[in-house]
Amino acid sequence: MLQYFGDMGNSLIKAAALDFGAQWACWAVAAALRTEKFYDLAGSGTFFLLAWQSLKWGNTFHPRQRVATGMVMAWACRLGMYLFTRILKDGKDRRFNNVRDKPGVFLAYWTIQGVWVMSTLLPVLMLNSKKEDKPVSTRDYIGWALWALGFFFEAVGDYQKSAFRANPDNAGMFIQHGLWSLCRHPNYFGEILMWTGLYITSSKALSGFEHISIISPIFLSFLLTQVSGIPLLEKYASKKWGSNPQYQLYVKNTAKLVPYIW
């Protein structure tokens, strides 16, 4: 039993070392170049790397482990490339306007990204360290279905917004069609669904204190709804279109996050 907990602990320590080591190494380069252009790509890449490495460290490759790891890697590839191509096109990320020239503050952003990666990926890291297997059950199918629905909302929402912004006729306007007619942040709704689904499927193989990994969807939801996601975008949108009657009507009649509910 002690060896079992030691294996999981060693896996988590190695994952944390790789996670923060990658963030701080990227910060050193980004600070020297005074650029944030690969910030999101580095975050997504770390998810991909840790998911794959944790599966290799566990060396069991149970079906549930392979599926969960594959889901993380698919999500990381899509989101990372989407965000990287977007910032290359835009030229900058306004989140970093006041920090890219301040190395100490910039380091805090990279460190927070490390915390985000580690806490969000925790259920999969724990799952991949498990030696024993449990049969795939209804809980897994529910988790996988939530992940698939979330992936759809995030990927399609991002595509619809990119296509909208690429159309010169929409210059200075806000998107309110497609998934964006169901809620004002369908991509964030999708991301929360995905990580909730990954916790649900991982929880089938977890026990006792390991269920602390529920912090993954909870912490992610807190970040997106209270810190760096929705609050910043809502503030920016209100400043830009707040006096527009159409935008006021859109906000009044469209759910913020959960379609038709909130």
PDB file of N, CA and C in Angstrom, residues 62-104:
ATOM      1  N   HIS A  62      -4.236   1.102 -19.576  1.00  0.00           N
ATOM      2  CA  HIS A  62      -5.599   0.584 -19.517  1.00  0.00           C
ATOM      3  C   HIS A  62      -6.485   1.388 -20.479  1.00  0.00           C
ATOM      4  N   PRO A  63      -7.589   0.816 -20.960  1.00  0.00           N
ATOM      5  CA  PRO A  63      -8.451   1.523 -21.925  1.00  0.00           C
ATOM      6  C   PRO A  63      -8.888   2.907 -21.447  1.00  0.00           C
ATOM      7  N   ARG A  64      -9.317   3.023 -20.198  1.00  0.00           N
ATOM      8  CA  ARG A  64      -9.761   4.312 -19.672  1.00  0.00           C
ATOM      9  C   ARG A  64      -8.613   5.325 -19.694  1.00  0.00           C
ATOM     10  N   GLN A  65      -7.420   4.881 -19.364  1.00  0.00           N
ATOM     11  CA  GLN A  65      -6.248   5.759 -19.377  1.00  0.00           C
ATOM     12  C   GLN A  65      -5.937   6.240 -20.791  1.00  0.00           C
ATOM     13  N   ARG A  66      -6.004   5.329 -21.748  1.00  0.00           N
ATOM     14  CA  ARG A  66      -5.694   5.700 -23.131  1.00  0.00           C
ATOM     15  C   ARG A  66      -6.717   6.692 -23.683  1.00  0.00           C
ATOM     16  N   VAL A  67      -7.991   6.441 -23.391  1.00  0.00           N
ATOM     17  CA  VAL A  67      -9.034   7.340 -23.897  1.00  0.00           C
ATOM     18  C   VAL A  67      -8.886   8.736 -23.287  1.00  0.00           C
ATOM     19  N   ALA A  68      -8.728   8.805 -21.962  1.00  0.00           N
ATOM     20  CA  ALA A  68      -8.604  10.102 -21.290  1.00  0.00           C
ATOM     21  C   ALA A  68      -7.366  10.850 -21.776  1.00  0.00           C
ATOM     22  N   THR A  69      -6.259  10.149 -21.911  1.00  0.00           N
ATOM     23  CA  THR A  69      -5.029  10.782 -22.393  1.00  0.00           C
ATOM     24  C   THR A  69      -5.205  11.282 -23.820  1.00  0.00           C
ATOM     25  N   GLY A  70      -5.838  10.482 -24.660  1.00  0.00           N
ATOM     26  CA  GLY A  70      -6.086  10.894 -26.036  1.00  0.00           C
ATOM     27  C   GLY A  70      -6.973  12.122 -26.118  1.00  0.00           C
ATOM     28  N   MET A  71      -7.954  12.207 -25.233  1.00  0.00           N
ATOM     29  CA  MET A  71      -8.839  13.374 -25.213  1.00  0.00           C
ATOM     30  C   MET A  71      -8.074  14.632 -24.847  1.00  0.00           C
ATOM     31  N   VAL A  72      -7.209  14.534 -23.837  1.00  0.00           N
ATOM     32  CA  VAL A  72      -6.404  15.693 -23.438  1.00  0.00           C
ATOM     33  C   VAL A  72      -5.497  16.124 -24.584  1.00  0.00           C
ATOM     34  N   MET A  73      -4.857  15.166 -25.232  1.00  0.00           N
ATOM     35  CA  MET A  73      -3.920  15.494 -26.302  1.00  0.00           C
ATOM     36  C   MET A  73      -4.635  16.102 -27.507  1.00  0.00           C
ATOM     37  N   ALA A  74      -5.831  15.592 -27.828  1.00  0.00           N
ATOM     38  CA  ALA A  74      -6.610  16.155 -28.935  1.00  0.00           C
ATOM     39  C   ALA A  74      -7.022  17.586 -28.635  1.00  0.00           C
ATOM     40  N   TRP A  75      -7.507  17.806 -27.412  1.00  0.00           N
ATOM     41  CA  TRP A  75      -7.897  19.158 -26.996  1.00  0.00           C
ATOM     42  C   TRP A  75      -6.710  20.104 -27.026  1.00  0.00           C
ATOM     43  N   ALA A  76      -5.565  19.663 -26.505  1.00  0.00           N
ATOM     44  CA  ALA A  76      -4.380  20.517 -26.435  1.00  0.00           C
ATOM     45  C   ALA A  76      -3.894  20.896 -27.828  1.00  0.00           C
ATOM     46  N   CYS A  77      -3.898  19.950 -28.745  1.00  0.00           N
ATOM     47  CA  CYS A  77      -3.459  20.234 -30.118  1.00  0.00           C
ATOM     48  C   CYS A  77      -4.361  21.276 -30.776  1.00  0.00           C
ATOM     49  N   ARG A  78      -5.676  21.057 -30.683  1.00  0.00           N
ATOM     50  CA  ARG A  78      -6.603  21.984 -31.340  1.00  0.00           C
ATOM     51  C   ARG A  78      -6.540  23.377 -30.737  1.00  0.00           C
ATOM     52  N   LEU A  79      -6.627  23.448 -29.409  1.00  0.00           N
ATOM     53  CA  LEU A  79      -6.649  24.751 -28.759  1.00  0.00           C
ATOM     54  C   LEU A  79      -5.317  25.475 -28.919  1.00  0.00           C
ATOM     55  N   GLY A  80      -4.220  24.750 -28.762  1.00  0.00           N
ATOM     56  CA  GLY A  80      -2.909  25.374 -28.882  1.00  0.00           C
ATOM     57  C   GLY A  80      -2.688  25.989 -30.242  1.00  0.00           C
ATOM     58  N   MET A  81      -3.012  25.252 -31.297  1.00  0.00           N
ATOM     59  CA  MET A  81      -2.809  25.778 -32.642  1.00  0.00           C
ATOM     60  C   MET A  81      -3.770  26.919 -32.948  1.00  0.00           C
ATOM     61  N   TYR A  82      -4.995  26.813 -32.438  1.00  0.00           N
ATOM     62  CA  TYR A  82      -5.961  27.897 -32.653  1.00  0.00           C
ATOM     63  C   TYR A  82      -5.481  29.192 -32.014  1.00  0.00           C
ATOM     64  N   LEU A  83      -5.056  29.118 -30.755  1.00  0.00           N
ATOM     65  CA  LEU A  83      -4.621  30.316 -30.052  1.00  0.00           C
ATOM     66  C   LEU A  83      -3.321  30.869 -30.630  1.00  0.00           C
ATOM     67  N   PHE A  84      -2.438  29.978 -31.068  1.00  0.00           N
ATOM     68  CA  PHE A  84      -1.163  30.432 -31.620  1.00  0.00           C
ATOM     69  C   PHE A  84      -1.365  31.148 -32.954  1.00  0.00           C
ATOM     70  N   THR A  85      -2.193  30.579 -33.824  1.00  0.00           N
ATOM     71  CA  THR A  85      -2.440  31.236 -35.110  1.00  0.00           C
ATOM     72  C   THR A  85      -3.204  32.548 -34.915  1.00  0.00           C
ATOM     73  N   ARG A  86      -4.056  32.593 -33.896  1.00  0.00           N
ATOM     74  CA  ARG A  86      -4.798  33.826 -33.639  1.00  0.00           C
ATOM     75  C   ARG A  86      -3.883  34.950 -33.203  1.00  0.00           C
ATOM     76  N   ILE A  87      -2.939  34.660 -32.295  1.00  0.00           N
ATOM     77  CA  ILE A  87      -2.073  35.728 -31.823  1.00  0.00           C
ATOM     78  C   ILE A  87      -1.064  36.141 -32.896  1.00  0.00           C
ATOM     79  N   LEU A  88      -0.688  35.198 -33.759  1.00  0.00           N
ATOM     80  CA  LEU A  88       0.192  35.584 -34.870  1.00  0.00           C
ATOM     81  C   LEU A  88      -0.523  36.562 -35.794  1.00  0.00           C
ATOM     82  N   LYS A  89      -1.816  36.364 -35.968  1.00  0.00           N
ATOM     83  CA  LYS A  89      -2.599  37.255 -36.814  1.00  0.00           C
ATOM     84  C   LYS A  89      -2.857  38.598 -36.134  1.00  0.00           C
ATOM     85  N   ASP A  90      -3.208  38.545 -34.830  1.00  0.00           N
ATOM     86  CA  ASP A  90      -3.519  39.779 -34.100  1.00  0.00           C
ATOM     87  C   ASP A  90      -2.265  40.577 -33.742  1.00  0.00           C
ATOM     88  N   GLY A  91      -1.145  39.878 -33.542  1.00  0.00           N
ATOM     89  CA  GLY A  91       0.109  40.557 -33.220  1.00  0.00           C
ATOM     90  C   GLY A  91       0.393  40.696 -31.742  1.00  0.00           C
ATOM     91  N   LYS A  92      -0.652  40.658 -30.896  1.00  0.00           N
ATOM     92  CA  LYS A  92      -0.443  40.781 -29.457  1.00  0.00           C
ATOM     93  C   LYS A  92      -1.675  40.300 -28.707  1.00  0.00           C
ATOM     94  N   ASP A  93      -1.502  40.105 -27.405  1.00  0.00           N
ATOM     95  CA  ASP A  93      -2.579  39.702 -26.508  1.00  0.00           C
ATOM     96  C   ASP A  93      -2.741  40.816 -25.484  1.00  0.00           C
ATOM     97  N   ARG A  94      -3.911  41.440 -25.459  1.00  0.00           N
ATOM     98  CA  ARG A  94      -4.086  42.616 -24.604  1.00  0.00           C
ATOM     99  C   ARG A  94      -3.970  42.295 -23.117  1.00  0.00           C
ATOM    100  N   ARG A  95      -4.049  41.019 -22.733  1.00  0.00           N
ATOM    101  CA  ARG A  95      -3.859  40.651 -21.323  1.00  0.00           C
ATOM    102  C   ARG A  95      -2.464  41.031 -20.833  1.00  0.00           C
ATOM    103  N   PHE A  96      -1.519  41.127 -21.744  1.00  0.00           N
ATOM    104  CA  PHE A  96      -0.121  41.335 -21.375  1.00  0.00           C
ATOM    105  C   PHE A  96       0.372  42.759 -21.669  1.00  0.00           C
ATOM    106  N   ASN A  97      -0.541  43.665 -21.963  1.00  0.00           N
ATOM    107  CA  ASN A  97      -0.131  45.022 -22.336  1.00  0.00           C
ATOM    108  C   ASN A  97       0.712  45.698 -21.263  1.00  0.00           C
ATOM    109  N   ASN A  98       0.433  45.415 -20.005  1.00  0.00           N
ATOM    110  CA  ASN A  98       1.145  46.096 -18.912  1.00  0.00           C
ATOM    111  C   ASN A  98       2.165  45.223 -18.211  1.00  0.00           C
ATOM    112  N   VAL A  99       2.427  44.029 -18.759  1.00  0.00           N
ATOM    113  CA  VAL A  99       3.334  43.123 -18.044  1.00  0.00           C
ATOM    114  C   VAL A  99       4.484  42.581 -18.881  1.00  0.00           C
ATOM    115  N   ARG A 100       4.374  42.639 -20.192  1.00  0.00           N
ATOM    116  CA  ARG A 100       5.404  42.001 -21.006  1.00  0.00           C
ATOM    117  C   ARG A 100       6.782  42.648 -20.821  1.00  0.00           C
ATOM    118  N   ASP A 101       6.818  43.894 -20.357  1.00  0.00           N
ATOM    119  CA  ASP A 101       8.088  44.590 -20.120  1.00  0.00           C
ATOM    120  C   ASP A 101       8.482  44.590 -18.645  1.00  0.00           C
ATOM    121  N   LYS A 102       7.759  43.808 -17.840  1.00  0.00           N
ATOM    122  CA  LYS A 102       8.061  43.706 -16.413  1.00  0.00           C
ATOM    123  C   LYS A 102       8.342  42.239 -16.087  1.00  0.00           C
ATOM    124  N   PRO A 103       9.595  41.811 -16.143  1.00  0.00           N
ATOM    125  CA  PRO A 103       9.941  40.381 -16.001  1.00  0.00           C
ATOM    126  C   PRO A 103       9.368  39.721 -14.755  1.00  0.00           C
ATOM    127  N   GLY A 104       9.379  40.424 -13.607  1.00  0.00           N
ATOM    128  CA  GLY A 104       8.868  39.828 -12.383  1.00  0.00           C
ATOM    129  C   GLY A 104       7.387  39.545 -12.446  1.00  0.00           C
TER     130      GLY A 104
END
